[in-house]
Coordinates of C-alpha atoms in Angstrom, one line a residue:
X1 CA 0.0 0.0 0.0
X2 CA 2.9 2.3 0.7
X3 CA 4.3 1.6 -2.8
X4 CA 0.9 2.3 -4.4
X5 CA 0.6 5.5 -2.4
X6 CA 4.0 6.4 -3.7
X7 CA 2.9 5.9 -7.3
X8 CA 4.5 2.5 -7.9
X9 CA 1.2 0.7 -8.4
X10 CA 2.5 -2.1 -10.7
X11 CA 5.6 -2.7 -8.6
X12 CA 3.6 -2.8 -5.4
X13 CA 1.0 -5.2 -6.7
X14 CA 3.6 -7.5 -8.3
X15 CA 5.7 -7.6 -5.1
X16 CA 2.5 -8.4 -3.1
X17 CA 1.6 -11.3 -5.4
X18 CA 5.2 -12.7 -5.2
X19 CA 5.1 -12.4 -1.4
X20 CA 1.7 -14.1 -1.3
X21 CA 2.9 -17.0 -3.5
X22 CA 6.0 -17.5 -1.5
X23 CA 4.1 -17.6 1.8
X24 CA 1.5 -20.1 0.3
X25 CA 4.3 -22.4 -0.9
X26 CA 5.9 -22.3 2.5
X27 CA 2.6 -23.1 4.2
X28 CA 2.0 -26.0 1.9
X29 CA 5.5 -27.3 2.5
X30 CA 4.9 -27.1 6.3
X31 CA 1.7 -29.2 5.9
X32 CA 3.3 -31.7 3.6
X33 CA 3.9 -35.2 5.1
X34 CA 7.4 -36.6 4.9
X35 CA 9.2 -39.8 5.6
X36 CA 9.7 -40.4 9.4
X37 CA 13.4 -41.2 9.1
X38 CA 16.6 -39.3 9.4
X39 CA 17.0 -39.0 5.6
X40 CA 13.3 -38.0 5.3
X41 CA 13.7 -35.3 7.9
X42 CA 16.9 -34.0 6.3
X43 CA 15.2 -33.7 2.9
X44 CA 12.3 -31.8 4.4
X45 CA 14.6 -29.4 6.2
X46 CA 16.4 -28.7 2.9
X47 CA 13.1 -27.9 1.2
X48 CA 12.2 -25.5 4.0
X49 CA 15.6 -23.8 3.7
X50 CA 15.1 -23.3 0.0
X51 CA 11.6 -22.0 0.6
X52 CA 12.9 -19.6 3.2
X53 CA 15.6 -18.3 0.8
X54 CA 12.9 -17.8 -1.9
X55 CA 10.7 -15.9 0.5
X56 CA 13.7 -13.8 1.6
X57 CA 14.4 -13.2 -2.0
X58 CA 11.0 -11.6 -2.4
X59 CA 11.8 -9.3 0.5
X60 CA 15.1 -8.5 -1.2
X61 CA 13.1 -6.8 -3.9
X62 CA 11.9 -4.1 -1.4
X63 CA 14.7 -1.7 -2.7
X64 CA 12.8 -1.8 -6.0
X65 CA 9.8 -0.2 -4.2
X66 CA 11.8 2.7 -2.8
X67 CA 14.4 3.5 -5.5
X68 CA 17.2 1.7 -3.7
X69 CA 16.4 3.2 -0.3
X70 CA 16.6 6.7 -1.6
X71 CA 12.9 7.7 -1.6
X72 CA 10.9 9.4 1.1
X73 CA 9.6 6.0 2.2
X74 CA 13.1 4.6 3.0
X75 CA 12.7 4.8 6.7
X76 CA 9.4 2.9 6.6
X77 CA 10.9 0.1 4.4
X78 CA 14.0 -0.2 6.6
X79 CA 11.9 -0.6 9.7
X80 CA 9.7 -3.2 8.0
X81 CA 12.6 -5.2 6.6
X82 CA 14.5 -5.2 9.9
X83 CA 11.4 -6.0 11.9
X84 CA 10.4 -8.9 9.6
X85 CA 13.9 -10.3 9.8
X86 CA 13.9 -10.1 13.6
X87 CA 10.5 -11.9 13.7
X88 CA 11.9 -14.6 11.5
X89 CA 14.7 -15.3 13.9
X90 CA 12.4 -15.2 16.9
X91 CA 10.0 -17.7 15.5
X92 CA 12.5 -19.9 13.6
X93 CA 14.5 -21.0 16.7
X94 CA 14.5 -24.7 16.1
X95 CA 16.6 -24.9 12.9
X96 CA 18.9 -21.9 12.3
X97 CA 19.3 -22.4 8.6
X98 CA 15.7 -21.5 7.9
X99 CA 15.7 -18.0 9.5
X100 CA 19.2 -17.3 8.2
X101 CA 18.2 -18.3 4.7
X102 CA 15.2 -15.9 5.0
X103 CA 17.1 -12.8 6.4
X104 CA 20.2 -13.0 4.3
X105 CA 18.8 -11.8 1.0
X106 CA 16.9 -8.7 2.3
X107 CA 19.5 -7.6 4.8
X108 CA 22.4 -8.0 2.4
X109 CA 20.6 -6.2 -0.4
X110 CA 19.7 -3.4 2.0
X111 CA 23.4 -3.0 3.0
X112 CA 24.5 -3.0 -0.6
X113 CA 21.8 -0.5 -1.7
X114 CA 22.7 1.9 1.2
X115 CA 26.3 1.6 0.4
X116 CA 25.7 2.3 -3.3
X117 CA 23.5 5.3 -2.5
X118 CA 26.5 6.8 -0.8
X119 CA 26.8 9.5 1.9
X120 CA 28.1 9.2 5.4
X121 CA 24.7 8.6 7.0
X122 CA 23.7 5.8 4.6
X123 CA 27.2 4.2 4.8
X124 CA 27.0 4.1 8.6
X125 CA 23.4 2.7 8.3
X126 CA 24.7 0.0 5.9
X127 CA 27.4 -0.9 8.4
X128 CA 24.7 -1.1 11.2
X129 CA 22.6 -3.4 9.0
X130 CA 25.6 -5.7 8.6
X131 CA 26.1 -5.7 12.4
X132 CA 22.4 -6.3 12.8
X133 CA 22.6 -9.2 10.4
X134 CA 25.5 -10.7 12.3
X135 CA 23.6 -10.5 15.6
X136 CA 20.6 -12.1 14.1
X137 CA 22.6 -15.0 12.7
X138 CA 24.3 -15.5 16.0
X139 CA 21.0 -15.4 17.8
X140 CA 19.5 -18.0 15.4
X141 CA 22.5 -20.3 15.9
X142 CA 22.3 -20.0 19.7
X143 CA 18.6 -20.7 19.7
X144 CA 19.2 -23.8 17.6
X145 CA 21.8 -25.0 20.0
X146 CA 19.5 -24.4 22.9
X147 CA 16.7 -26.3 21.2
X148 CA 19.0 -29.2 20.3
X149 CA 20.3 -29.3 23.9
X150 CA 16.8 -29.3 25.3
X151 CA 15.6 -31.9 22.9
X152 CA 18.6 -34.1 23.7
X153 CA 18.0 -33.8 27.4
X154 CA 14.3 -34.5 26.9
X155 CA 15.0 -37.6 24.8
X156 CA 17.6 -38.7 27.4
X157 CA 15.1 -38.2 30.2
X158 CA 12.4 -40.0 28.2
X159 CA 14.8 -42.9 27.5
X160 CA 15.8 -43.0 31.1
X161 CA 12.2 -43.0 32.3
X162 CA 11.5 -45.9 29.9
X163 CA 14.5 -47.8 31.3
X164 CA 13.5 -47.0 34.8
X165 CA 9.9 -48.2 34.0
X166 CA 11.3 -51.4 32.6
X167 CA 13.6 -51.9 35.6
X168 CA 10.7 -51.2 37.9
X169 CA 8.5 -53.8 36.2
X170 CA 11.4 -56.3 36.3
X171 CA 11.9 -55.6 40.0
X172 CA 8.2 -56.1 40.7
X173 CA 8.3 -59.4 38.9
X174 CA 11.4 -60.4 40.8
X175 CA 9.7 -59.3 44.0
X176 CA 6.7 -61.5 43.3
X177 CA 8.9 -64.4 42.4
X178 CA 11.0 -63.9 45.6
X179 CA 7.8 -63.6 47.6
X180 CA 6.6 -67.0 46.3
X181 CA 10.0 -68.5 46.8
X182 CA 10.2 -67.1 50.3
X183 CA 6.8 -68.4 51.5
X184 CA 6.6 -71.6 49.4
X185 CA 8.6 -74.8 49.3
X186 CA 10.5 -74.9 46.0
X187 CA 10.2 -78.7 45.6
X188 CA 6.5 -79.3 46.4
X189 CA 4.9 -75.8 45.8
X190 CA 3.3 -76.0 49.3
X191 CA 3.8 -73.4 51.9
X192 CA 7.1 -73.7 53.7
X193 CA 7.6 -73.5 57.4
X194 CA 7.4 -69.7 57.6
X195 CA 4.7 -69.4 55.1
X196 CA 2.6 -72.0 56.9
X197 CA 3.1 -70.4 60.3
X198 CA 2.0 -67.0 59.1
X199 CA -1.0 -68.4 57.1
X200 CA -2.2 -70.5 60.1
X201 CA -1.7 -67.5 62.5
X202 CA -3.8 -65.4 60.2
X203 CA -6.6 -68.0 60.3
X204 CA -6.5 -68.0 64.1
X205 CA -6.7 -64.2 64.1
X206 CA -9.7 -64.2 61.7
X207 CA -11.7 -66.6 63.9
X208 CA -10.6 -66.0 67.5
X209 CA -12.0 -68.3 70.1
X210 CA -12.7 -71.2 67.7
X211 CA -11.0 -74.6 68.2
X212 CA -8.5 -75.5 65.6
X213 CA -6.7 -78.7 64.7
X214 CA -3.1 -79.2 63.6
X215 CA -1.8 -82.4 62.0
X216 CA 1.9 -83.1 61.7
X217 CA 2.6 -85.9 59.2
X218 CA 5.9 -87.8 58.9
X219 CA 6.6 -90.4 56.2
X220 CA 7.6 -93.8 57.4
X221 CA 10.3 -95.4 55.3
X222 CA 11.2 -92.3 53.3
X223 CA 14.9 -92.6 54.1
X224 CA 14.8 -96.1 52.6
X225 CA 13.5 -94.6 49.3
X226 CA 16.3 -92.1 49.3
X227 CA 18.9 -94.7 50.1
X228 CA 17.6 -97.3 47.5
X229 CA 16.6 -95.1 44.6
X230 CA 18.4 -91.8 45.2
X231 CA 17.4 -88.3 46.2
X232 CA 15.7 -87.6 42.9
X233 CA 13.3 -90.4 43.5
X234 CA 12.8 -89.1 47.0
X235 CA 12.0 -85.7 45.6
X236 CA 9.4 -87.2 43.3
X237 CA 7.8 -89.0 46.2
X238 CA 7.6 -85.7 48.2
X239 CA 5.9 -84.0 45.2
X240 CA 3.4 -86.9 44.9
X241 CA 2.6 -86.7 48.6
X242 CA 2.1 -83.0 48.4
X243 CA -0.4 -83.3 45.5
X244 CA -2.1 -86.2 47.2
X245 CA -2.6 -84.3 50.4
X246 CA -4.1 -81.3 48.6
X247 CA -6.5 -83.6 46.8
X248 CA -7.6 -85.4 49.9
X249 CA -8.1 -82.3 51.9
X250 CA -9.6 -80.1 49.2
X251 CA -13.0 -80.0 50.9
X252 CA -11.8 -79.1 54.3
X253 CA -10.5 -75.6 53.4
X254 CA -7.3 -76.7 55.1
X255 CA -3.9 -74.9 55.1
X256 CA -1.3 -77.4 53.9
X257 CA 2.5 -77.0 54.1
X258 CA 5.8 -78.8 54.1
X259 CA 7.4 -78.5 57.5
X260 CA 10.7 -79.8 56.4
X261 CA 12.3 -83.0 55.2
X262 CA 9.6 -85.6 54.9
X263 CA 7.2 -83.8 57.3
X264 CA 4.0 -82.2 56.2
X265 CA 1.7 -80.1 58.3
X266 CA -2.1 -79.3 58.0
X267 CA -4.1 -76.7 59.8
X268 CA -7.9 -76.6 59.8
X269 CA -11.0 -75.7 61.9
X270 CA -12.1 -78.3 64.5
X271 CA -15.8 -79.2 65.2
X272 CA -15.8 -80.0 68.9
X273 CA -19.0 -81.9 68.6
X274 CA -17.1 -84.6 66.7
X275 CA -14.2 -85.3 69.0
X276 CA -12.9 -88.3 67.0
X277 CA -13.0 -86.6 63.6
X278 CA -9.3 -85.6 63.6
X279 CA -8.3 -89.2 64.4
X280 CA -10.7 -90.6 61.9
X281 CA -9.3 -88.3 59.2
X282 CA -5.8 -89.2 60.1
X283 CA -6.5 -93.0 59.9
X284 CA -8.2 -92.4 56.5
X285 CA -5.2 -90.7 55.2
X286 CA -2.9 -93.3 56.5
X287 CA -5.0 -96.0 54.8
X288 CA -5.1 -94.3 51.5
X289 CA -1.4 -93.4 51.2
X290 CA -0.2 -96.8 49.9
X291 CA -2.6 -96.6 47.0
X292 CA -1.6 -93.1 46.2
X293 CA 2.1 -94.1 46.1
X294 CA 1.5 -97.4 44.1
X295 CA 2.1 -95.7 40.7
X296 CA 5.6 -94.6 41.9
X297 CA 6.5 -98.0 43.2
X298 CA 7.1 -96.6 46.7
X299 CA 6.0 -98.5 49.8
X300 CA 5.7 -96.1 52.7
X301 CA 3.6 -95.5 55.7
X302 CA 2.8 -92.4 57.6
X303 CA 2.7 -91.3 61.2
X304 CA 0.6 -88.5 62.4
X305 CA 0.6 -86.2 65.5
X306 CA -2.5 -84.2 66.2
X307 CA -2.9 -81.1 68.4
X308 CA -6.3 -79.5 69.1
X309 CA -6.5 -76.1 70.8
X310 CA -8.7 -73.1 71.1
X311 CA -6.2 -70.6 72.4
X312 CA -2.7 -71.9 71.7
X313 CA -0.6 -70.2 69.0
X314 CA 0.7 -72.0 66.0
X315 CA 4.2 -72.6 67.3
X316 CA 2.8 -74.1 70.5
X317 CA 0.4 -76.3 68.6
X318 CA 3.3 -77.5 66.5
X319 CA 5.2 -78.3 69.6
X320 CA 2.3 -80.3 70.9
X321 CA 1.8 -82.1 67.6
X322 CA 5.5 -82.9 67.5
X323 CA 5.3 -84.6 70.9
X324 CA 2.3 -86.6 69.7
X325 CA 4.1 -87.5 66.4
X326 CA 7.1 -88.7 68.4
X327 CA 4.8 -91.0 70.4
X328 CA 3.1 -92.3 67.3
X329 CA 6.4 -93.2 65.7
X330 CA 7.5 -95.0 68.9
X331 CA 4.4 -97.1 68.6
X332 CA 5.2 -98.3 65.1
X333 CA 4.4 -97.4 61.5
X334 CA 1.1 -96.0 60.3
X335 CA -0.1 -94.7 63.7
X336 CA -1.6 -91.4 64.8
X337 CA -1.7 -89.9 68.2
X338 CA -3.7 -87.0 69.6
X339 CA -2.2 -84.8 72.3
X340 CA -3.7 -86.1 75.6
X341 CA -2.9 -86.0 79.3
X342 CA 0.0 -88.4 79.0
X343 CA 1.7 -86.2 76.5
X344 CA 0.9 -83.1 78.5
X345 CA 2.9 -84.6 81.3
X346 CA 5.9 -84.5 79.1
X347 CA 5.5 -80.8 79.0
X348 CA 6.1 -80.8 82.7
X349 CA 9.7 -80.7 81.8
X350 CA 9.1 -77.2 80.8
X351 CA 8.0 -76.4 84.3
X352 CA 11.3 -77.8 85.6
X353 CA 13.1 -75.4 83.3
X354 CA 11.0 -72.5 84.4
X355 CA 11.5 -73.4 88.0
X356 CA 15.3 -73.7 87.8
X357 CA 16.0 -70.9 85.4
X358 CA 16.5 -68.1 88.0
X359 CA 18.9 -70.3 90.1
X360 CA 20.8 -71.1 86.9
X361 CA 21.3 -67.5 86.1
X362 CA 22.4 -66.7 89.7
X363 CA 24.9 -69.6 89.5
X364 CA 26.1 -68.4 86.1
X365 CA 25.2 -71.9 84.8
X366 CA 23.8 -70.4 81.6
X367 CA 26.7 -69.8 79.3
X368 CA 27.3 -68.3 75.9
X369 CA 29.1 -70.2 73.2
X370 CA 30.3 -68.4 70.1
X371 CA 30.4 -69.2 66.4
X372 CA 32.7 -67.2 64.1
X373 CA 31.4 -65.4 61.0
X374 CA 34.4 -65.2 58.6
X375 CA 35.4 -63.2 55.6
X376 CA 35.1 -65.6 52.6
X377 CA 38.0 -63.9 50.9
X378 CA 40.6 -63.9 53.7
X379 CA 39.0 -66.5 56.1
X380 CA 39.7 -64.1 59.0
X381 CA 37.2 -63.6 61.7
X382 CA 34.7 -60.8 60.9
X383 CA 32.4 -61.2 63.9
X384 CA 31.0 -63.7 66.4
X385 CA 27.5 -64.9 67.1
X386 CA 26.6 -65.6 70.7
X387 CA 24.5 -68.7 71.3
X388 CA 22.8 -69.7 74.5
X389 CA 23.8 -72.9 76.2
X390 CA 22.3 -74.4 79.4
X391 CA 22.9 -77.9 80.6
X392 CA 20.0 -78.6 82.9
X393 CA 20.9 -80.9 85.8
X394 CA 18.0 -83.3 85.1
X395 CA 17.2 -82.9 81.4
X396 CA 20.5 -82.1 79.8
X397 CA 21.1 -79.4 77.3
X398 CA 18.2 -77.1 76.7
X399 CA 17.4 -75.6 73.3
X400 CA 17.7 -71.8 73.5
X401 CA 14.1 -71.3 72.4
X402 CA 12.9 -73.4 75.3
X403 CA 15.0 -71.3 77.7
X404 CA 13.6 -68.1 76.3
X405 CA 10.1 -69.4 76.4
X406 CA 10.5 -70.4 80.0
X407 CA 11.9 -67.0 80.8
X408 CA 8.9 -65.3 79.3
X409 CA 6.6 -67.6 81.2
X410 CA 8.2 -66.8 84.6
X411 CA 8.7 -63.0 84.1
X412 CA 12.5 -63.5 83.8
X413 CA 12.7 -62.4 80.1
X414 CA 14.2 -59.0 81.0
X415 CA 16.6 -60.5 83.5
X416 CA 17.7 -63.2 81.0
X417 CA 18.4 -60.6 78.2
X418 CA 20.3 -58.4 80.6
X419 CA 22.3 -61.4 81.7
X420 CA 23.1 -62.3 78.1
X421 CA 24.2 -58.7 77.3
X422 CA 26.5 -58.6 80.3
X423 CA 28.0 -61.9 79.2
X424 CA 28.6 -60.5 75.7
X425 CA 30.2 -57.4 77.2
X426 CA 32.5 -59.6 79.3
X427 CA 33.4 -61.5 76.2
X428 CA 34.2 -58.3 74.3
X429 CA 36.6 -57.2 77.1
X430 CA 38.3 -60.6 76.8
X431 CA 38.7 -60.1 73.1
X432 CA 40.2 -56.7 73.7
X433 CA 42.7 -58.3 76.1
X434 CA 43.6 -60.9 73.5
X435 CA 44.3 -58.1 71.1
X436 CA 45.3 -58.5 67.4
X437 CA 42.5 -59.1 64.9
X438 CA 40.0 -60.0 67.6
X439 CA 40.2 -56.7 69.5
X440 CA 37.8 -55.0 67.0
X441 CA 35.6 -58.0 66.4
X442 CA 31.9 -57.3 67.2
X443 CA 29.5 -59.9 68.7
X444 CA 25.9 -60.6 67.6
X445 CA 23.2 -61.8 69.9
X446 CA 19.7 -63.0 69.0
X447 CA 16.6 -61.3 70.2
X448 CA 13.5 -63.4 69.8
X449 CA 10.1 -62.1 68.7
X450 CA 8.8 -62.7 72.2
X451 CA 11.5 -60.6 73.8
X452 CA 11.0 -57.8 71.3
X453 CA 7.2 -57.8 72.0
X454 CA 7.5 -57.9 75.7
X455 CA 10.6 -55.8 76.6
X456 CA 12.0 -52.4 76.0
X457 CA 15.0 -53.9 74.3
X458 CA 16.5 -50.6 73.2
X459 CA 16.7 -49.1 76.7
X460 CA 17.9 -52.4 78.2
X461 CA 20.6 -53.0 75.7
X462 CA 21.9 -49.4 75.4
X463 CA 21.8 -49.0 79.1
X464 CA 23.8 -52.2 79.7
X465 CA 26.4 -51.2 77.2
X466 CA 26.8 -47.8 78.8
X467 CA 27.2 -49.3 82.3
X468 CA 29.7 -51.8 81.0
X469 CA 31.7 -49.2 79.1
X470 CA 31.3 -51.0 75.7
X471 CA 31.0 -49.1 72.5
X472 CA 27.6 -49.8 70.9
X473 CA 29.3 -50.5 67.5
X474 CA 30.7 -53.7 69.0
X475 CA 27.3 -55.2 69.4
X476 CA 24.9 -56.6 66.8
X477 CA 21.3 -57.6 67.3
X478 CA 20.0 -60.4 65.2
X479 CA 16.2 -60.4 64.6
X480 CA 13.8 -62.3 62.4
X481 CA 12.0 -60.8 59.5
X482 CA 8.6 -60.7 61.3
X483 CA 10.2 -58.6 64.0
X484 CA 11.4 -56.1 61.4
X485 CA 7.8 -55.6 60.2
X486 CA 5.8 -56.5 63.3
X487 CA 4.6 -53.3 64.8
X488 CA 5.5 -49.6 64.9
X489 CA 6.7 -50.1 68.4
X490 CA 9.1 -52.8 67.3
X491 CA 10.4 -50.7 64.5
X492 CA 10.8 -47.8 66.8
X493 CA 12.8 -50.0 69.2
X494 CA 15.1 -51.1 66.3
X495 CA 15.5 -47.5 65.1
X496 CA 16.5 -46.5 68.6
X497 CA 19.1 -49.3 68.7
X498 CA 20.5 -48.3 65.3
X499 CA 20.6 -44.7 66.3
X500 CA 22.6 -45.7 69.4
X501 CA 25.2 -47.4 67.2
X502 CA 24.0 -51.0 67.4
X503 CA 24.1 -52.9 64.1
X504 CA 20.7 -54.5 63.2
X505 CA 20.9 -57.9 61.5
X506 CA 18.0 -59.8 59.8
X507 CA 18.5 -63.5 60.5
X508 CA 17.1 -66.4 58.4
X509 CA 16.6 -64.0 55.5
X510 CA 14.5 -65.4 52.6
X511 CA 12.2 -67.7 54.5
X512 CA 9.4 -65.2 54.9
X513 CA 7.2 -63.5 52.3
X514 CA 8.1 -60.2 53.9
X515 CA 11.9 -60.5 53.1
X516 CA 12.1 -57.6 50.7
X517 CA 9.8 -55.4 52.8
X518 CA 12.1 -55.9 55.8
X519 CA 14.9 -54.1 54.0
X520 CA 13.0 -50.9 53.5
X521 CA 13.9 -49.7 56.9
X522 CA 17.2 -48.0 57.0
X523 CA 18.3 -49.5 60.3
X524 CA 19.0 -53.0 58.7
X525 CA 22.7 -53.2 58.0
X526 CA 23.2 -56.9 57.6
X527 CA 21.2 -59.9 56.5
X528 CA 21.9 -63.6 57.0
X529 CA 20.8 -65.9 54.2
X530 CA 18.9 -68.8 55.7
X531 CA 20.8 -72.1 55.7
X532 CA 18.1 -73.8 53.7
X533 CA 19.2 -71.9 50.7
X534 CA 22.9 -72.6 51.2
X535 CA 22.6 -76.4 51.8
X536 CA 23.5 -78.1 48.5
X537 CA 23.9 -74.8 46.8
X538 CA 26.2 -76.3 44.1
X539 CA 23.4 -78.6 42.9
X540 CA 20.5 -76.3 43.1
X541 CA 20.1 -73.7 40.3
X542 CA 17.0 -72.3 42.0
X543 CA 18.9 -71.6 45.3
X544 CA 21.8 -70.1 43.3
X545 CA 19.4 -67.7 41.6
X546 CA 17.9 -66.7 44.9
X547 CA 21.2 -66.3 46.8
X548 CA 22.6 -64.3 43.9
X549 CA 19.5 -62.0 44.0
X550 CA 20.0 -61.5 47.7
X551 CA 23.7 -60.7 47.3
X552 CA 23.0 -58.2 44.5
X553 CA 20.2 -56.6 46.5
X554 CA 22.5 -56.3 49.5
X555 CA 25.2 -54.7 47.4
X556 CA 22.7 -52.2 45.9
X557 CA 21.4 -51.3 49.4
X558 CA 24.9 -51.2 51.0
X559 CA 23.8 -54.1 53.3
X560 CA 26.2 -56.8 54.4
X561 CA 25.2 -60.3 53.4
X562 CA 26.2 -63.4 55.4
X563 CA 25.6 -67.0 54.2
X564 CA 24.6 -69.3 57.1
X565 CA 25.1 -73.0 57.3
X566 CA 28.2 -73.4 55.0
X567 CA 29.3 -77.0 55.5
X568 CA 31.2 -77.9 52.3
X569 CA 33.9 -76.6 50.1
X570 CA 31.5 -76.7 47.1
X571 CA 29.1 -74.4 48.9
X572 CA 31.9 -72.0 49.8
X573 CA 33.2 -71.9 46.2
X574 CA 29.7 -71.1 44.8
X575 CA 29.2 -68.4 47.4
X576 CA 32.5 -66.8 46.5
X577 CA 31.6 -67.0 42.8
X578 CA 28.3 -65.2 43.6
X579 CA 30.1 -62.4 45.3
X580 CA 29.0 -63.2 48.9
X581 CA 31.7 -61.9 51.2
X582 CA 30.8 -63.3 54.6
X583 CA 29.9 -66.8 55.8
X584 CA 29.2 -68.9 58.8
X585 CA 28.9 -72.7 59.3
X586 CA 30.5 -75.9 60.4
X587 CA 32.9 -75.8 57.5
X588 CA 34.7 -73.1 59.4
X589 CA 34.0 -73.7 63.1
X590 CA 31.2 -75.1 65.3
X591 CA 29.9 -73.0 68.3
X592 CA 32.3 -73.2 71.2
X593 CA 33.3 -71.4 74.5
X594 CA 35.2 -68.2 73.9
X595 CA 38.6 -69.6 74.8
X596 CA 38.3 -72.3 72.2
X597 CA 37.2 -69.8 69.6
X598 CA 40.2 -67.6 70.4
X599 CA 42.5 -70.6 70.1
X600 CA 40.8 -71.5 66.8
X601 CA 41.3 -68.0 65.5
X602 CA 45.0 -68.1 66.4
X603 CA 45.4 -71.4 64.6
X604 CA 43.6 -69.9 61.6
X605 CA 45.9 -66.8 61.6
X606 CA 49.0 -69.1 61.7
X607 CA 47.7 -71.3 58.9
X608 CA 46.9 -68.3 56.6
X609 CA 50.0 -66.3 57.5

């Protein structure tokens, strides 16, 4: 319109038509589809550069409308050309060649025309146009670099997010597999000991006050099958028995598990109006077992122990059923026995333990033995585990769990734990006196679920350490997985111990469905792989996969991993190959009094020197 107003009607109309055609062509090019590949994109970009140069060429004709920037409209055209060029750079930030291709023709022709027109003012203005052009080119290139960098970061972030998503999915799958492995027996697919205990405990909690029945089955003659036909045949028998039990008990809504070895366990509701029903069911199963095993050529019987209770916990019911099973096996093959008064008399032994426990502590008759945990690389002592030993005057050596159970029943749990901590502190002072490698060795002691539930373990332990003048870092507390996840109070206690400097260790790791969840709490600094996964490790690919997963998980979380129950060189070699750094087991040393452990360590140092 300015050109027409200036009398250049033909030139103005012609320039407008050319500009319109150039813009339409560029618009069509932008809407045109192209091959989604590197070469396709490159070709499209070249087309857009050519179109930009063509459009810029139209704007290079502006001097034609103002007599080479010498007419009265020169200022207007200069402002328009410079403005349109600045706009091209502002909007064409993704690919610098396009805006540069557009601005080059008009700005260079402007500079040339001003120079040709002559005069100081126009020459200076031409120089400023060149400077302006240089600045726009630099801005376009910087914008492209910024866009490229942003796109690269975005693509990297997208790729990383995709990889993290895949890793998360893989971890979820691994977690589910580990959960199944941890709560189920790998051979039979039934619940394992931990899985069964938790499932039965949940059933008791869902129906409090109702009587329940627990069956403990033991195969008679299974050892003969293993000896005669090999362990593979024995494994097939166990699998057949597992499937047979599930079929036979399908209508009872029973919880079925493998307790260990050739023992199976069943938990179900009990109808008290039919007192003989458990025995009748057991006899029926005993009678049908030979037929179920006929196809495999195995000839076995089965003994059954039965415990019925309304208020006992699962562990106590197992203990009762085990007593009954022992009596059934003593009577011969294919027998069942229900816990009765006679068997309950056997439990009177526990009362003897409870009665004598306090005197035993006063006489220092309860002792601690120690089993070394060694570095699998150097075979040097890394730490010691304290194990409770009590030789009862009448009943001989008492299992630690019975002693702890008796202490809880007599209100001596706190006194017993304090006694144990004091013994450990005394042992640590002895190790300091020995010196050498043993001077810095920590000692681990086990805290049972019962103790954790009933006692203020954090205050008791930390208070005892302070009184004895022992650094908290020299003590480790071993707990089971269910303690780590039990209650907020238990977790608070463990947090307090960890904050005080005590190392928290998860014992028997891998036998509960909660294994992975137990590692979420930052206070866990060491896990001990359950011995059931280490036994026969060289011949079990499944156990190798699981142990390797635990070792790698520990490494990722900066948690020490200890393999329990190492008994053979083969197991040691496999663990070394898998990257496990710490181990414990009879292959190195059995539990022994502290002086014997010190002597053993000295012999070990001499042998490896």
